[in-house]
Amino acid sequence: MEQKEDKNSTFRLLLVEADPSRIQNFKNSFGDMVQVSVEPDGADALLYVELGNPVDLVVFNDELGYLTFLRGIADSHFFDDTRVILLSADAGIKPEAAPYRKYIVDVFPKTYSSEALGRRIQYFIQKKQYQEADKPLYKPAPIRMPVGKRAFDIFVSSVLLLLLSPLLIVVAILIRLDSKGPVFYKSKRVGTGYKIFDMYKFRTMKTGADKLISGMASQNMYNKVVEEPEMDLCEECLLAGTSCQRPLFLDNEQVCEKLYHRKQKAKATFMKFKEDPRITGLGKFLRNSSIDELPQLINIFKGDMSFVGNRPLPPYEAEKLTVAGYARRFAAPAGLTGLWQVTKRGKAGVSDLERIQLDVLYAKKYSFKTDLIIMIRTVKALFQKENV
């Protein structure tokens, strides 16, 4: 077996390869990043790790008995942390399926791009460095609503619930007469500090409306107009005349990483539809008059929301706003109304980026004076001209 090279690098990579030219090319590409040891096949590689040689990552030519290696390390829990990158010409390999599951973290073509494989190796290097740094887990301070704002919410919401109770009862009866289904619509929302809670509304849609949303993407007001590429390869691979150099395995299928991220970027963050066919006849009136929002007074009284803040989002929308610049919106209270509602709501051409920027602006600037102005403007904007 080849002896390990004496290098300063603390990241140990085991390359299972028998071709001298491929070994040399690998060392030329990554020898400065990691300490490379080489074994000619799966049996020798298994013996290497069983003898106690530390290995942080294994890069394996799949022609050299990788199943022998995987079965061997699977027989002992001492090797549960072993991670393998497979080099294979078989695009049908599924890392999440047995016997690959748990050990194989990625599959690259044998004609891999050094840049792409280097990024993947660098990820594991940085992961190890972070773990060895033994940094304490970051525990953010809980985001608390100002005492004055919370006291105002409790007092006003309790008074309004008492005064509006006759209206709430009448609306509940009308909803039951208008269409089949429950009176209230309850949905999971993400509010202040990513706290998830149940938000209440009067039901304005037909029962099962959530299941129809996937087929209505073309009607989304926030959608961007993009041309979907018809090819399976990005421009770089097409020009080079090679197979995909940046394969990504998703839902048991291989896709181009570059094309995947391009499609994800083109997807709208928020969902809102014009002339939504899911809305009932009574629901259209309740929405345009904002009466459907009144049950959220219960959320305000409970402390899930405030009268003024950033709109609480469904989880599938909130998960798209976890980057540093956008996540700031969740530092503000979740609100029944807010800066976006009184400036852009119902206007054609509004982008999701504009809405995010307004949410972030409110999180930075909100105060009692700001909230008072927004509440006054909300009263003027209760009846919308557009059916959204």
CSV table of C-alpha atoms in Angstrom, one decimal:
chain,number,residue,atom,x,y,z
A,1,MET,CA,0.0,0.0,0.0
A,2,GLU,CA,1.2,3.5,-0.8
A,3,GLN,CA,2.5,5.5,2.2
A,4,LYS,CA,0.8,8.8,3.0
A,5,GLU,CA,2.6,11.9,1.9
A,6,ASP,CA,3.9,14.1,4.7
A,7,LYS,CA,2.0,17.3,4.2
A,8,ASN,CA,0.7,20.1,6.4
A,9,SER,CA,-2.8,19.6,5.3
A,10,THR,CA,-5.1,18.0,7.9
A,11,PHE,CA,-7.7,16.9,5.4
A,12,ARG,CA,-7.1,13.2,4.4
A,13,LEU,CA,-8.5,12.1,1.1
A,14,LEU,CA,-8.3,8.5,-0.1
A,15,LEU,CA,-8.3,8.1,-3.9
A,16,VAL,CA,-9.2,4.6,-5.1
A,17,GLU,CA,-7.8,4.5,-8.6
A,18,ALA,CA,-5.5,2.2,-10.6
A,19,ASP,CA,-4.7,4.3,-13.7
A,20,PRO,CA,-1.4,6.2,-13.1
A,21,SER,CA,-2.3,9.0,-15.4
A,22,ARG,CA,-5.6,9.6,-13.6
A,23,ILE,CA,-3.8,9.5,-10.2
A,24,GLN,CA,-1.3,12.1,-11.4
A,25,ASN,CA,-4.0,14.3,-12.8
A,26,PHE,CA,-6.0,14.1,-9.5
A,27,LYS,CA,-2.9,15.0,-7.5
A,28,ASN,CA,-2.0,17.9,-9.8
A,29,SER,CA,-5.6,19.2,-9.4
A,30,PHE,CA,-6.1,18.7,-5.7
A,31,GLY,CA,-2.7,17.9,-4.1
A,32,ASP,CA,-2.4,21.4,-2.8
A,33,MET,CA,-5.9,21.3,-1.1
A,34,VAL,CA,-5.7,17.9,0.6
A,35,GLN,CA,-3.4,15.1,1.7
A,36,VAL,CA,-3.9,12.3,-0.9
A,37,SER,CA,-3.5,8.6,-0.3
A,38,VAL,CA,-4.1,6.1,-3.1
A,39,GLU,CA,-5.3,2.5,-3.1
A,40,PRO,CA,-5.8,0.4,-6.3
A,41,ASP,CA,-9.1,-1.3,-5.5
A,42,GLY,CA,-12.0,-1.7,-3.0
A,43,ALA,CA,-10.4,-4.5,-1.0
A,44,ASP,CA,-7.2,-2.6,-0.4
A,45,ALA,CA,-9.2,0.6,0.4
A,46,LEU,CA,-11.2,-1.3,3.0
A,47,LEU,CA,-8.1,-2.8,4.6
A,48,TYR,CA,-6.6,0.8,4.6
A,49,VAL,CA,-9.4,2.2,6.7
A,50,GLU,CA,-9.7,-0.9,8.9
A,51,LEU,CA,-6.1,-0.5,9.9
A,52,GLY,CA,-7.0,2.8,11.5
A,53,ASN,CA,-5.7,5.2,8.9
A,54,PRO,CA,-7.7,8.4,9.2
A,55,VAL,CA,-9.8,9.3,6.1
A,56,ASP,CA,-12.0,12.3,5.8
A,57,LEU,CA,-13.3,11.6,2.3
A,58,VAL,CA,-13.0,8.8,-0.3
A,59,VAL,CA,-13.0,9.4,-4.0
A,60,PHE,CA,-13.8,6.1,-5.7
A,61,ASN,CA,-13.5,4.9,-9.4
A,62,ASP,CA,-16.6,2.7,-9.5
A,63,GLU,CA,-14.9,0.1,-11.7
A,64,LEU,CA,-12.6,-0.9,-8.8
A,65,GLY,CA,-14.9,-2.8,-6.5
A,66,TYR,CA,-16.7,0.0,-4.6
A,67,LEU,CA,-19.4,-2.4,-3.5
A,68,THR,CA,-16.9,-4.5,-1.7
A,69,PHE,CA,-15.8,-1.4,0.1
A,70,LEU,CA,-19.3,-0.2,1.0
A,71,ARG,CA,-20.3,-3.7,2.3
A,72,GLY,CA,-17.2,-3.8,4.4
A,73,ILE,CA,-17.7,-0.4,6.1
A,74,ALA,CA,-21.4,-1.1,6.5
A,75,ASP,CA,-20.6,-4.1,8.7
A,76,SER,CA,-19.2,-1.9,11.5
A,77,HIS,CA,-20.6,1.2,13.1
A,78,PHE,CA,-17.0,2.5,13.5
A,79,PHE,CA,-17.1,3.7,9.8
A,80,ASP,CA,-20.5,5.4,9.9
A,81,ASP,CA,-18.9,8.8,9.2
A,82,THR,CA,-17.2,7.6,6.0
A,83,ARG,CA,-18.2,9.7,3.0
A,84,VAL,CA,-17.7,8.6,-0.6
A,85,ILE,CA,-17.7,10.5,-3.9
A,86,LEU,CA,-18.2,8.1,-6.7
A,87,LEU,CA,-16.6,8.6,-10.2
A,88,SER,CA,-18.8,6.8,-12.6
A,89,ALA,CA,-19.9,6.7,-16.3
A,90,ASP,CA,-23.3,5.5,-15.2
A,91,ALA,CA,-25.7,8.4,-15.0
A,92,GLY,CA,-28.4,6.2,-13.5
A,93,ILE,CA,-26.7,5.7,-10.1
A,94,LYS,CA,-29.0,7.0,-7.3
A,95,PRO,CA,-26.9,7.9,-4.2
A,96,GLU,CA,-30.0,7.7,-2.0
A,97,ALA,CA,-30.7,4.1,-2.9
A,98,ALA,CA,-29.2,1.0,-1.3
A,99,PRO,CA,-26.3,0.1,-1.1
A,100,TYR,CA,-25.2,3.7,-1.7
A,101,ARG,CA,-27.4,5.3,1.0
A,102,LYS,CA,-25.6,6.9,3.9
A,103,TYR,CA,-22.1,6.6,2.5
A,104,ILE,CA,-22.1,8.0,-1.1
A,105,VAL,CA,-22.6,11.8,-0.9
A,106,ASP,CA,-22.2,12.6,-4.6
A,107,VAL,CA,-21.6,11.1,-8.1
A,108,PHE,CA,-19.4,12.7,-10.7
A,109,PRO,CA,-18.6,11.6,-14.2
A,110,LYS,CA,-15.2,10.2,-14.8
A,111,THR,CA,-14.6,13.2,-17.2
A,112,TYR,CA,-15.3,15.5,-14.2
A,113,SER,CA,-14.6,19.2,-14.2
A,114,SER,CA,-11.8,19.9,-11.7
A,115,GLU,CA,-13.5,23.1,-10.8
A,116,ALA,CA,-16.8,21.4,-9.9
A,117,LEU,CA,-15.2,18.5,-8.0
A,118,GLY,CA,-12.9,21.0,-6.3
A,119,ARG,CA,-15.9,23.0,-5.0
A,120,ARG,CA,-17.4,19.8,-3.6
A,121,ILE,CA,-14.2,18.8,-1.8
A,122,GLN,CA,-13.8,22.3,-0.5
A,123,TYR,CA,-17.2,22.0,1.1
A,124,PHE,CA,-16.1,19.0,3.1
A,125,ILE,CA,-12.8,20.7,4.1
A,126,GLN,CA,-14.7,23.7,5.4
A,127,LYS,CA,-17.2,21.5,7.2
A,128,LYS,CA,-14.4,19.7,9.0
A,129,GLN,CA,-12.7,22.9,9.9
A,130,TYR,CA,-15.9,24.2,11.4
A,131,GLN,CA,-16.4,21.1,13.5
A,132,GLU,CA,-12.9,21.1,14.8
A,133,ALA,CA,-13.2,24.8,15.7
A,134,ASP,CA,-15.6,23.6,18.4
A,135,LYS,CA,-17.6,26.8,18.1
A,136,PRO,CA,-20.5,27.2,20.5
A,137,LEU,CA,-23.9,27.0,18.8
A,138,TYR,CA,-25.3,30.5,18.0
A,139,LYS,CA,-28.4,31.1,20.0
A,140,PRO,CA,-30.1,34.3,18.8
A,141,ALA,CA,-31.9,36.4,21.4
A,142,PRO,CA,-35.7,36.0,21.1
A,143,ILE,CA,-37.4,38.8,19.2
A,144,ARG,CA,-39.8,40.5,21.6
A,145,MET,CA,-42.5,42.9,20.6
A,146,PRO,CA,-42.3,46.3,22.3
A,147,VAL,CA,-44.4,46.4,25.5
A,148,GLY,CA,-46.4,49.4,24.4
A,149,LYS,CA,-47.2,47.8,21.0
A,150,ARG,CA,-48.3,44.6,22.7
A,151,ALA,CA,-50.5,46.4,25.2
A,152,PHE,CA,-52.2,48.3,22.4
A,153,ASP,CA,-52.8,45.1,20.5
A,154,ILE,CA,-54.4,43.4,23.5
A,155,PHE,CA,-56.7,46.3,24.4
A,156,VAL,CA,-57.9,47.2,20.9
A,157,SER,CA,-58.3,43.6,19.7
A,158,SER,CA,-60.4,42.7,22.7
A,159,VAL,CA,-62.6,45.7,22.2
A,160,LEU,CA,-63.0,45.1,18.5
A,161,LEU,CA,-63.9,41.4,19.0
A,162,LEU,CA,-66.6,42.4,21.5
A,163,LEU,CA,-68.0,45.2,19.2
A,164,LEU,CA,-67.8,43.1,16.0
A,165,SER,CA,-69.2,39.9,17.4
A,166,PRO,CA,-72.7,40.4,15.8
A,167,LEU,CA,-71.0,40.9,12.4
A,168,LEU,CA,-68.8,37.9,12.9
A,169,ILE,CA,-71.8,35.7,13.7
A,170,VAL,CA,-73.8,36.9,10.6
A,171,VAL,CA,-70.8,36.3,8.3
A,172,ALA,CA,-70.3,32.8,9.7
A,173,ILE,CA,-73.9,32.0,8.9
A,174,LEU,CA,-73.7,33.4,5.4
A,175,ILE,CA,-70.5,31.3,4.7
A,176,ARG,CA,-72.3,28.1,5.7
A,177,LEU,CA,-75.2,29.0,3.5
A,178,ASP,CA,-73.0,30.0,0.5
A,179,SER,CA,-70.9,26.9,0.1
A,180,LYS,CA,-70.0,23.6,1.7
A,181,GLY,CA,-67.0,23.6,4.1
A,182,PRO,CA,-65.9,25.1,7.4
A,183,VAL,CA,-66.6,28.7,8.4
A,184,PHE,CA,-63.0,29.4,9.2
A,185,TYR,CA,-59.8,28.8,7.2
A,186,LYS,CA,-56.8,27.9,9.3
A,187,SER,CA,-53.3,27.8,7.8
A,188,LYS,CA,-49.8,27.5,9.0
A,189,ARG,CA,-47.9,30.8,8.8
A,190,VAL,CA,-44.4,32.0,9.6
A,191,GLY,CA,-44.2,35.1,11.6
A,192,THR,CA,-41.8,37.0,13.9
A,193,GLY,CA,-38.5,35.2,14.2
A,194,TYR,CA,-39.7,32.4,12.0
A,195,LYS,CA,-42.3,31.3,14.6
A,196,ILE,CA,-44.9,29.1,13.0
A,197,PHE,CA,-48.5,29.5,14.1
A,198,ASP,CA,-52.1,28.9,12.9
A,199,MET,CA,-53.6,32.0,11.2
A,200,TYR,CA,-57.4,32.3,11.1
A,201,LYS,CA,-59.6,33.8,8.3
A,202,PHE,CA,-63.1,33.4,7.1
A,203,ARG,CA,-63.1,30.9,4.4
A,204,THR,CA,-63.4,32.6,1.0
A,205,MET,CA,-62.4,29.7,-1.3
A,206,LYS,CA,-63.9,26.4,-2.3
A,207,THR,CA,-63.0,23.4,-0.2
A,208,GLY,CA,-59.7,21.8,-1.4
A,209,ALA,CA,-58.5,25.0,-3.1
A,210,ASP,CA,-54.9,24.5,-1.9
A,211,LYS,CA,-54.6,21.4,-4.1
A,212,LEU,CA,-55.3,23.5,-7.2
A,213,ILE,CA,-52.4,25.9,-6.7
A,214,SER,CA,-49.8,23.8,-8.5
A,215,GLY,CA,-51.7,24.1,-11.8
A,216,MET,CA,-52.2,27.9,-11.6
A,217,ALA,CA,-48.5,29.0,-11.8
A,218,SER,CA,-49.1,30.8,-15.1
A,219,GLN,CA,-51.7,33.1,-13.4
A,220,ASN,CA,-49.4,34.2,-10.6
A,221,MET,CA,-49.0,38.0,-10.6
A,222,TYR,CA,-45.4,37.7,-9.3
A,223,ASN,CA,-44.3,35.3,-12.0
A,224,LYS,CA,-41.3,36.3,-14.1
A,225,VAL,CA,-41.4,35.7,-17.9
A,226,VAL,CA,-38.6,33.4,-18.7
A,227,GLU,CA,-37.8,31.1,-21.7
A,228,GLU,CA,-37.5,27.5,-20.6
A,229,PRO,CA,-34.4,25.9,-22.1
A,230,GLU,CA,-35.3,22.8,-24.2
A,231,MET,CA,-31.9,21.2,-23.8
A,232,ASP,CA,-30.6,19.1,-20.8
A,233,LEU,CA,-27.1,20.6,-20.9
A,234,CYS,CA,-26.0,24.2,-20.1
A,235,GLU,CA,-24.2,26.3,-22.7
A,236,GLU,CA,-20.8,25.5,-21.3
A,237,CYS,CA,-21.2,21.8,-21.8
A,238,LEU,CA,-22.8,22.2,-25.2
A,239,LEU,CA,-19.9,24.3,-26.4
A,240,ALA,CA,-17.3,21.9,-25.0
A,241,GLY,CA,-19.1,19.0,-26.5
A,242,THR,CA,-19.0,17.0,-23.3
A,243,SER,CA,-21.5,15.3,-21.0
A,244,CYS,CA,-22.8,17.3,-18.0
A,245,GLN,CA,-19.9,18.5,-15.9
A,246,ARG,CA,-22.0,19.7,-13.0
A,247,PRO,CA,-24.5,16.9,-12.4
A,248,LEU,CA,-27.0,17.2,-9.6
A,249,PHE,CA,-29.1,14.3,-8.4
A,250,LEU,CA,-32.7,15.4,-7.5
A,251,ASP,CA,-35.8,13.3,-7.1
A,252,ASN,CA,-33.9,10.2,-8.4
A,253,GLU,CA,-33.0,12.0,-11.6
A,254,GLN,CA,-29.8,13.7,-12.8
A,255,VAL,CA,-30.1,17.3,-13.7
A,256,CYS,CA,-27.7,20.1,-14.7
A,257,GLU,CA,-26.8,22.1,-11.5
A,258,LYS,CA,-26.5,25.3,-13.6
A,259,LEU,CA,-29.9,24.9,-15.3
A,260,TYR,CA,-31.5,23.9,-12.0
A,261,HIS,CA,-30.4,27.0,-10.2
A,262,ARG,CA,-31.5,29.1,-13.2
A,263,LYS,CA,-35.0,27.7,-13.0
A,264,GLN,CA,-35.2,28.1,-9.2
A,265,LYS,CA,-34.1,31.8,-9.5
A,266,ALA,CA,-36.9,32.4,-12.1
A,267,LYS,CA,-39.6,31.0,-9.7
A,268,ALA,CA,-41.7,33.7,-8.0
A,269,THR,CA,-41.3,34.0,-4.2
A,270,PHE,CA,-44.9,35.0,-3.5
A,271,MET,CA,-48.2,33.6,-4.9
A,272,LYS,CA,-51.2,35.9,-5.7
A,273,PHE,CA,-53.7,35.4,-8.5
A,274,LYS,CA,-55.9,37.8,-10.5
A,275,GLU,CA,-59.5,36.6,-11.0
A,276,ASP,CA,-58.8,33.6,-8.9
A,277,PRO,CA,-61.3,30.9,-9.9
A,278,ARG,CA,-61.1,29.2,-6.5
A,279,ILE,CA,-62.9,32.1,-4.7
A,280,THR,CA,-66.6,31.7,-3.9
A,281,GLY,CA,-69.2,34.3,-4.7
A,282,LEU,CA,-69.4,35.5,-1.1
A,283,GLY,CA,-65.7,35.1,-0.7
A,284,LYS,CA,-65.1,37.8,-3.4
A,285,PHE,CA,-67.1,40.3,-1.4
A,286,LEU,CA,-65.4,39.3,1.9
A,287,ARG,CA,-61.9,39.7,0.3
A,288,ASN,CA,-62.6,43.1,-1.3
A,289,SER,CA,-64.0,44.4,1.9
A,290,SER,CA,-61.3,42.7,4.0
A,291,ILE,CA,-63.9,41.2,6.3
A,292,ASP,CA,-62.3,37.8,5.7
A,293,GLU,CA,-59.3,39.1,7.8
A,294,LEU,CA,-61.4,39.9,10.9
A,295,PRO,CA,-60.8,36.5,12.6
A,296,GLN,CA,-57.1,37.5,12.8
A,297,LEU,CA,-58.1,39.6,15.7
A,298,ILE,CA,-57.9,36.4,17.6
A,299,ASN,CA,-54.3,35.9,16.5
A,300,ILE,CA,-53.6,39.5,17.6
A,301,PHE,CA,-55.1,38.9,21.0
A,302,LYS,CA,-53.1,35.7,21.4
A,303,GLY,CA,-49.8,37.5,20.4
A,304,ASP,CA,-49.2,35.6,17.2
A,305,MET,CA,-49.5,38.9,15.3
A,306,SER,CA,-49.8,42.6,15.7
A,307,PHE,CA,-52.1,45.1,14.1
A,308,VAL,CA,-49.2,46.5,12.0
A,309,GLY,CA,-46.3,44.4,10.8
A,310,ASN,CA,-45.1,42.3,7.9
A,311,ARG,CA,-47.5,39.8,6.5
A,312,PRO,CA,-47.0,36.3,7.9
A,313,LEU,CA,-46.1,34.0,5.1
A,314,PRO,CA,-46.9,30.3,4.3
A,315,PRO,CA,-43.9,28.1,5.0
A,316,TYR,CA,-43.2,27.5,1.2
A,317,GLU,CA,-42.8,31.2,0.7
A,318,ALA,CA,-40.9,31.9,4.0
A,319,GLU,CA,-38.2,29.2,3.1
A,320,LYS,CA,-37.2,31.3,0.1
A,321,LEU,CA,-36.4,34.3,2.3
A,322,THR,CA,-33.7,32.8,4.5
A,323,VAL,CA,-30.7,34.7,3.0
A,324,ALA,CA,-29.3,37.5,5.1
A,325,GLY,CA,-30.7,40.4,3.1
A,326,TYR,CA,-34.3,39.0,3.1
A,327,ALA,CA,-34.4,37.3,6.5
A,328,ARG,CA,-34.4,40.8,8.1
A,329,ARG,CA,-38.2,41.0,7.4
A,330,PHE,CA,-38.8,38.4,10.1
A,331,ALA,CA,-37.3,40.6,12.7
A,332,ALA,CA,-40.4,42.7,12.6
A,333,PRO,CA,-43.8,41.7,14.2
A,334,ALA,CA,-46.1,39.8,11.9
A,335,GLY,CA,-49.1,42.0,11.1
A,336,LEU,CA,-52.7,42.3,10.0
A,337,THR,CA,-51.7,45.2,7.8
A,338,GLY,CA,-48.4,46.8,6.9
A,339,LEU,CA,-46.3,49.0,4.7
A,340,TRP,CA,-46.7,46.8,1.7
A,341,GLN,CA,-50.5,46.6,2.0
A,342,VAL,CA,-50.9,50.4,2.0
A,343,THR,CA,-48.4,51.2,-0.8
A,344,LYS,CA,-48.5,48.4,-3.3
A,345,ARG,CA,-51.4,46.1,-2.6
A,346,GLY,CA,-53.6,45.5,-5.6
A,347,LYS,CA,-51.3,47.4,-8.0
A,348,ALA,CA,-50.4,45.7,-11.3
A,349,GLY,CA,-46.8,45.0,-12.0
A,350,VAL,CA,-45.6,44.8,-8.4
A,351,SER,CA,-42.6,42.5,-8.1
A,352,ASP,CA,-41.8,40.1,-5.2
A,353,LEU,CA,-38.5,42.0,-4.8
A,354,GLU,CA,-40.4,45.3,-4.2
A,355,ARG,CA,-42.5,43.6,-1.6
A,356,ILE,CA,-39.5,42.1,0.2
A,357,GLN,CA,-37.8,45.5,0.2
A,358,LEU,CA,-40.8,47.2,1.8
A,359,ASP,CA,-40.9,44.4,4.4
A,360,VAL,CA,-37.2,44.9,5.2
A,361,LEU,CA,-37.7,48.7,5.4
A,362,TYR,CA,-40.5,48.3,7.9
A,363,ALA,CA,-38.4,46.0,10.0
A,364,LYS,CA,-35.7,48.6,10.2
A,365,LYS,CA,-37.8,51.7,10.8
A,366,TYR,CA,-41.0,50.6,12.6
A,367,SER,CA,-42.3,52.8,15.5
A,368,PHE,CA,-45.6,53.8,17.1
A,369,LYS,CA,-45.8,56.8,14.7
A,370,THR,CA,-45.1,54.6,11.7
A,371,ASP,CA,-47.8,52.1,12.8
A,372,LEU,CA,-50.3,54.9,13.3
A,373,ILE,CA,-49.8,56.2,9.8
A,374,ILE,CA,-50.1,52.8,8.3
A,375,MET,CA,-53.4,52.1,10.2
A,376,ILE,CA,-54.9,55.3,9.0
A,377,ARG,CA,-53.9,54.6,5.4
A,378,THR,CA,-55.3,51.0,5.8
A,379,VAL,CA,-58.8,52.3,6.5
A,380,LYS,CA,-58.6,54.2,3.1
A,381,ALA,CA,-57.4,51.0,1.3
A,382,LEU,CA,-60.0,48.6,2.6
A,383,PHE,CA,-62.0,48.5,-0.6
A,384,GLN,CA,-59.7,47.5,-3.5
A,385,LYS,CA,-60.5,48.1,-7.1
A,386,GLU,CA,-58.7,45.0,-8.4
A,387,ASN,CA,-59.8,41.5,-7.8
A,388,VAL,CA,-56.7,40.0,-6.2
